[in-house]
XYZ file of C-alpha atoms in Angstrom:
117
model
C 1.365 10.204 63.381
C 3.272 10.830 60.201
C 6.221 9.115 59.145
C 7.980 10.536 55.848
C 10.829 8.273 54.214
C 14.076 9.905 52.801
C 17.328 8.326 51.761
C 20.711 10.158 53.016
C 23.641 8.342 51.044
C 22.442 4.551 51.867
C 20.763 5.527 55.265
C 17.259 5.076 55.486
C 15.898 8.246 57.670
C 12.337 7.829 58.720
C 11.009 11.515 59.705
C 8.662 10.908 62.367
C 5.593 13.578 63.121
C 3.401 13.365 66.260
C 2.724 11.085 69.161
C 3.502 7.638 69.220
C 1.105 5.948 71.761
C -1.314 3.039 71.583
C -3.416 3.542 68.732
C -1.689 6.308 67.380
C 1.400 5.691 65.727
C 2.584 2.350 67.124
C 1.126 0.397 64.387
C 2.262 2.837 61.718
C 5.578 2.302 63.012
C 5.664 -0.875 63.077
C 4.215 -1.036 59.490
C 6.792 1.342 58.354
C 9.865 -0.175 59.557
C 8.608 -3.738 58.239
C 8.187 -2.109 54.912
C 11.788 -0.656 54.525
C 13.586 -3.658 56.190
C 11.590 -5.588 53.335
C 12.892 -3.156 50.616
C 16.365 -4.100 51.896
C 17.417 -1.078 53.839
C 19.603 -1.795 56.938
C 20.686 1.376 57.832
C 17.994 2.971 59.556
C 17.319 6.422 61.358
C 14.473 7.310 63.392
C 14.229 11.254 63.348
C 11.989 11.982 66.537
C 12.717 15.657 66.423
C 8.656 16.339 66.173
C 7.613 13.874 68.154
C 6.229 15.233 71.289
C 5.398 12.252 73.311
C 5.986 8.326 73.570
C 4.001 5.980 76.020
C 4.713 2.866 77.059
C 3.215 1.260 73.628
C 5.160 3.347 71.934
C 8.496 3.142 73.373
C 7.885 -0.707 73.196
C 7.758 0.028 69.519
C 10.614 1.538 68.936
C 12.298 -1.378 70.580
C 10.412 -3.655 68.504
C 11.672 -1.775 65.640
C 15.144 -2.089 66.934
C 15.066 -5.773 67.168
C 13.183 -6.025 63.909
C 16.260 -4.462 62.182
C 19.133 -5.913 64.246
C 17.882 -9.544 63.245
C 17.945 -8.742 59.756
C 21.735 -7.312 60.273
C 21.308 -3.877 60.417
C 21.227 -1.118 63.091
C 18.674 1.295 63.876
C 19.902 4.869 65.403
C 17.840 7.464 67.114
C 18.094 11.306 66.154
C 16.836 14.664 67.668
C 15.366 13.325 70.933
C 13.411 15.696 72.961
C 14.397 16.173 76.436
C 10.987 14.014 77.577
C 11.815 11.096 75.362
C 15.667 11.605 76.766
C 14.626 11.059 79.845
C 12.023 8.317 79.284
C 15.181 6.475 77.899
C 17.323 7.280 80.582
C 14.610 6.214 83.250
C 14.304 2.685 81.250
C 18.066 2.303 81.051
C 17.346 2.288 77.071
C 19.733 5.074 76.638
C 22.582 2.225 76.748
C 20.889 0.108 74.021
C 20.062 3.187 71.207
C 22.969 4.972 69.534
C 21.867 8.689 69.822
C 22.338 11.600 67.664
C 21.598 15.381 67.711
C 23.006 15.946 64.257
C 21.496 14.181 61.155
C 25.331 14.315 59.474
C 26.680 12.505 62.626
C 24.129 9.648 62.426
C 24.646 9.092 58.843
C 28.504 8.961 59.155
C 28.204 6.591 62.296
C 27.031 4.120 59.937
C 30.289 3.816 57.691
C 32.520 4.429 61.022
C 30.648 1.161 62.580
C 31.381 -0.516 59.514
C 35.181 -0.156 59.190
C 35.393 -1.878 62.659
């Protein structure tokens, strides 16, 4: 798996590419999220457009990333979920936990909308 970092406004976009499975991507995701949080980023979006598969370890890592960011006073949102990942989040009732978006601009704007509340 590969992760590309880019900043859009004050939001850290992490573009994930490849499978997030036990031993393939889960540790990489954990290290990357810890790294950007330690750099002071509190608004993070995981772009899952190029993630074809997520196993239970990968799902656990996405949940752990969410928890890590939340504990630091930030928020983590998901972008471009495939049907397979959407179904997985639905079955596990995690769709109610994560804010998900299909359009990058909507995900970025959602941070400023939630800050005004």
